[in-house]
PDB file of C-alpha atoms and ligand atoms in Angstrom:
ATOM      1  CA  MET A   1      21.929   1.416 -25.740  1.00 45.00           C
ATOM      2  CA  ARG A   2      23.512   3.089 -28.949  1.00 45.00           C
ATOM      3  CA  ASN A   3      26.936   2.850 -30.702  1.00 48.00           C
ATOM      4  CA  ASP A   4      29.454   5.955 -31.267  1.00 49.00           C
ATOM      5  CA  GLU A   5      31.021   6.383 -34.589  1.00 53.00           C
ATOM      6  CA  ASP A   6      34.035   3.734 -33.613  1.00 55.00           C
ATOM      7  CA  GLY A   7      31.337   1.197 -33.188  1.00 55.00           C
ATOM      8  CA  ASP A   8      31.752   1.447 -29.206  1.00 56.00           C
ATOM      9  CA  THR A   9      28.918   0.864 -26.977  1.00 52.00           C
ATOM     10  CA  ILE A  10      27.400   3.904 -25.308  1.00 46.00           C
ATOM     11  CA  LEU A  11      25.308   2.990 -22.160  1.00 54.00           C
ATOM     12  CA  ALA A  12      22.237   4.457 -21.107  1.00 55.00           C
ATOM     13  CA  SER A  13      22.663   8.200 -20.036  1.00 56.00           C
ATOM     14  CA  LYS A  14      21.625   8.902 -16.427  1.00 58.00           C
ATOM     15  CA  SER A  15      18.913  11.262 -17.731  1.00 56.00           C
ATOM     16  CA  GLN A  16      17.461   7.922 -19.156  1.00 58.00           C
ATOM     17  CA  SER A  17      17.814   5.786 -16.204  1.00 66.00           C
ATOM     18  CA  LYS A  18      16.127   8.572 -13.940  1.00 76.00           C
ATOM     19  CA  THR A  19      12.737   8.259 -15.725  1.00 84.00           C
ATOM     20  CA  GLU A  20      12.551   4.421 -14.848  1.00 90.00           C
ATOM     21  CA  LYS A  21       9.684   3.614 -12.402  1.00 91.00           C
ATOM     22  CA  PRO A  22      10.617   2.169  -9.068  1.00 94.00           C
ATOM     23  CA  PRO A  23       8.760  -1.215  -8.550  1.00 98.00           C
ATOM     24  CA  LEU A  24       5.491  -1.085  -6.740  1.00 98.00           C
ATOM     25  CA  TYR A  25       4.025  -2.895  -3.805  1.00 98.00           C
ATOM     26  CA  LYS A  26       0.465  -3.777  -2.672  1.00 98.00           C
ATOM     27  CA  VAL A  27      -0.452  -2.890   0.588  1.00 99.00           C
ATOM     28  CA  LEU A  28      -3.172  -5.520   1.704  1.00 98.00           C
ATOM     29  CA  LEU A  29      -5.390  -5.550   5.060  1.00 98.00           C
ATOM     30  CA  LEU A  30      -6.418  -9.095   6.312  1.00 98.00           C
ATOM     31  CA  ASN A  31      -9.947  -9.681   7.517  1.00 98.00           C
ATOM     32  CA  ASP A  32     -10.559 -11.009  11.168  1.00 98.00           C
ATOM     33  CA  ASP A  33     -13.489 -11.769  13.443  1.00 98.00           C
ATOM     34  CA  PHE A  34     -12.762  -8.861  15.921  1.00 98.00           C
ATOM     35  CA  THR A  35     -11.703  -5.459  14.673  1.00 98.00           C
ATOM     36  CA  PRO A  36     -14.634  -3.315  14.387  1.00 98.00           C
ATOM     37  CA  MET A  37     -15.969  -2.495  10.835  1.00 98.00           C
ATOM     38  CA  GLU A  38     -15.940   1.425  11.743  1.00 98.00           C
ATOM     39  CA  PHE A  39     -12.519   1.094  13.014  1.00 98.00           C
ATOM     40  CA  VAL A  40     -11.305  -0.475   9.706  1.00 99.00           C
ATOM     41  CA  VAL A  41     -13.115   2.161   7.575  1.00 99.00           C
ATOM     42  CA  ASP A  42     -11.443   5.009   9.719  1.00 98.00           C
ATOM     43  CA  VAL A  43      -8.002   3.629   9.565  1.00 98.00           C
ATOM     44  CA  ILE A  44      -8.291   3.134   5.383  1.00 99.00           C
ATOM     45  CA  GLN A  45      -9.558   6.768   5.441  1.00 98.00           C
ATOM     46  CA  LYS A  46      -6.521   8.162   7.329  1.00 98.00           C
ATOM     47  CA  VAL A  47      -3.505   6.250   6.244  1.00 98.00           C
ATOM     48  CA  PHE A  48      -4.915   5.694   2.485  1.00 98.00           C
ATOM     49  CA  LYS A  49      -6.571   9.101   2.052  1.00 98.00           C
ATOM     50  CA  LYS A  50      -9.826   7.508   0.988  1.00 98.00           C
ATOM     51  CA  SER A  51     -13.319   8.718   0.913  1.00 98.00           C
ATOM     52  CA  TYR A  52     -15.670   7.272   3.567  1.00 98.00           C
ATOM     53  CA  ASP A  53     -17.594   5.758   0.557  1.00 98.00           C
ATOM     54  CA  GLU A  54     -14.493   4.247  -0.820  1.00 98.00           C
ATOM     55  CA  ALA A  55     -12.993   3.170   2.579  1.00 98.00           C
ATOM     56  CA  THR A  56     -16.398   1.445   3.221  1.00 98.00           C
ATOM     57  CA  ARG A  57     -16.243  -0.371  -0.145  1.00 98.00           C
ATOM     58  CA  ILE A  58     -12.771  -1.528   0.540  1.00 98.00           C
ATOM     59  CA  MET A  59     -13.608  -2.730   4.075  1.00 98.00           C
ATOM     60  CA  LEU A  60     -16.596  -4.881   3.121  1.00 98.00           C
ATOM     61  CA  GLN A  61     -14.463  -6.359   0.315  1.00 98.00           C
ATOM     62  CA  ILE A  62     -11.871  -7.482   2.777  1.00 98.00           C
ATOM     63  CA  HIS A  63     -14.931  -8.523   5.198  1.00 98.00           C
ATOM     64  CA  THR A  64     -16.239 -11.061   2.456  1.00 98.00           C
ATOM     65  CA  GLU A  65     -13.039 -11.926   0.428  1.00 98.00           C
ATOM     66  CA  GLY A  66     -10.557 -12.212   3.425  1.00 98.00           C
ATOM     67  CA  ILE A  67      -8.004  -9.805   1.924  1.00 98.00           C
ATOM     68  CA  GLY A  68      -7.966  -6.638  -0.048  1.00 98.00           C
ATOM     69  CA  ILE A  69      -5.897  -3.993  -1.610  1.00 98.00           C
ATOM     70  CA  CYS A  70      -5.716  -0.533   0.213  1.00 98.00           C
ATOM     71  CA  GLY A  71      -3.103   1.018  -2.218  1.00 98.00           C
ATOM     72  CA  ILE A  72      -0.132   0.470  -4.366  1.00 98.00           C
ATOM     73  CA  PHE A  73       3.262   2.360  -3.786  1.00 98.00           C
ATOM     74  CA  PRO A  74       6.746   2.221  -3.878  1.00 98.00           C
ATOM     75  CA  LEU A  75       8.485   0.212  -1.072  1.00 98.00           C
ATOM     76  CA  GLU A  76       9.340   3.023   1.370  1.00 98.00           C
ATOM     77  CA  ILE A  77       6.012   4.482   1.307  1.00 98.00           C
ATOM     78  CA  ALA A  78       4.282   1.025   1.460  1.00 98.00           C
ATOM     79  CA  GLU A  79       6.402   0.181   4.457  1.00 98.00           C
ATOM     80  CA  THR A  80       5.473   3.598   6.032  1.00 98.00           C
ATOM     81  CA  LYS A  81       1.816   3.000   5.502  1.00 98.00           C
ATOM     82  CA  MET A  82       1.940  -0.356   6.746  1.00 98.00           C
ATOM     83  CA  ASN A  83       3.674   0.424   9.870  1.00 98.00           C
ATOM     84  CA  GLN A  84       0.929   3.308  10.382  1.00 98.00           C
ATOM     85  CA  VAL A  85      -1.785   0.770  10.155  1.00 98.00           C
ATOM     86  CA  LEU A  86       0.105  -1.589  12.646  1.00 98.00           C
ATOM     87  CA  ASN A  87       0.478   1.091  15.309  1.00 98.00           C
ATOM     88  CA  LEU A  88      -3.093   2.416  14.859  1.00 98.00           C
ATOM     89  CA  SER A  89      -4.220  -1.206  15.502  1.00 97.00           C
ATOM     90  CA  LYS A  90      -1.730  -1.981  18.313  1.00 98.00           C
ATOM     91  CA  GLU A  91      -2.752   1.393  20.155  1.00 98.00           C
ATOM     92  CA  SER A  92      -6.444   0.388  19.975  1.00 98.00           C
ATOM     93  CA  GLN A  93      -5.653  -3.303  20.817  1.00 98.00           C
ATOM     94  CA  HIS A  94      -7.274  -4.474  17.723  1.00 98.00           C
ATOM     95  CA  PRO A  95      -5.994  -7.661  15.883  1.00 98.00           C
ATOM     96  CA  LEU A  96      -6.043  -5.837  12.426  1.00 98.00           C
ATOM     97  CA  GLN A  97      -3.243  -7.174  10.170  1.00 98.00           C
ATOM     98  CA  CYS A  98      -1.672  -5.326   7.190  1.00 98.00           C
ATOM     99  CA  ILE A  99       1.086  -6.879   4.777  1.00 98.00           C
ATOM    100  CA  ILE A 100       2.724  -5.605   1.758  1.00 98.00           C
TER     101      ILE A 100
HETATM  102  N1  LIG B 201     -14.813  -8.854  10.000  1.00 60.66           N
HETATM  103  C1  LIG B 201     -14.724  -7.575  10.807  1.00 60.66           C
HETATM  104  C2  LIG B 201     -16.092  -7.750  11.636  1.00 60.66           C
HETATM  105  O1  LIG B 201     -17.024  -8.282  11.080  1.00 60.66           O
HETATM  106  C3  LIG B 201     -14.396  -6.539  10.103  1.00 60.66           C
HETATM  107  C4  LIG B 201     -13.122  -6.187   9.537  1.00 60.66           C
HETATM  108  C5  LIG B 201     -13.091  -5.851   8.217  1.00 60.66           C
HETATM  109  C6  LIG B 201     -12.054  -6.388  10.178  1.00 60.66           C
HETATM  110  C7  LIG B 201     -11.814  -5.604   7.553  1.00 60.66           C
HETATM  111  C8  LIG B 201     -10.535  -6.572   9.562  1.00 60.66           C
HETATM  112  O2  LIG B 201      -9.693  -6.085   7.509  1.00 60.66           O
HETATM  113  C9  LIG B 201     -10.725  -5.992   8.178  1.00 60.66           C
HETATM  114  N2  LIG B 201     -16.379  -7.028  12.515  1.00 60.66           N
END
């Protein structure tokens, strides 16, 4: 905020607020005992555009830690990716869970 010559406050202009970054959300996969490892690697590659090696690293981290981050996005994109994961796991009848 600035003051003009009369001392009135000038609010931030639109061009300034446009550069503000939206809040970001982590998209997380949860481990379970039934979903095959290859399926999880495939989903991470497809939905989060990761290489085979990076997707394998993320899958193994989830497998050992119980939860892991697949990506960090603005809300609408995070929701879309979560729904893509849930649709793929439902179609394949795996219990893979994804949360934001
Ligand atoms: N734990 C699963 C298995 O042993 C593999 C797995 C990894 C499942 C990550 C879900 O988000 C997951 N087949």
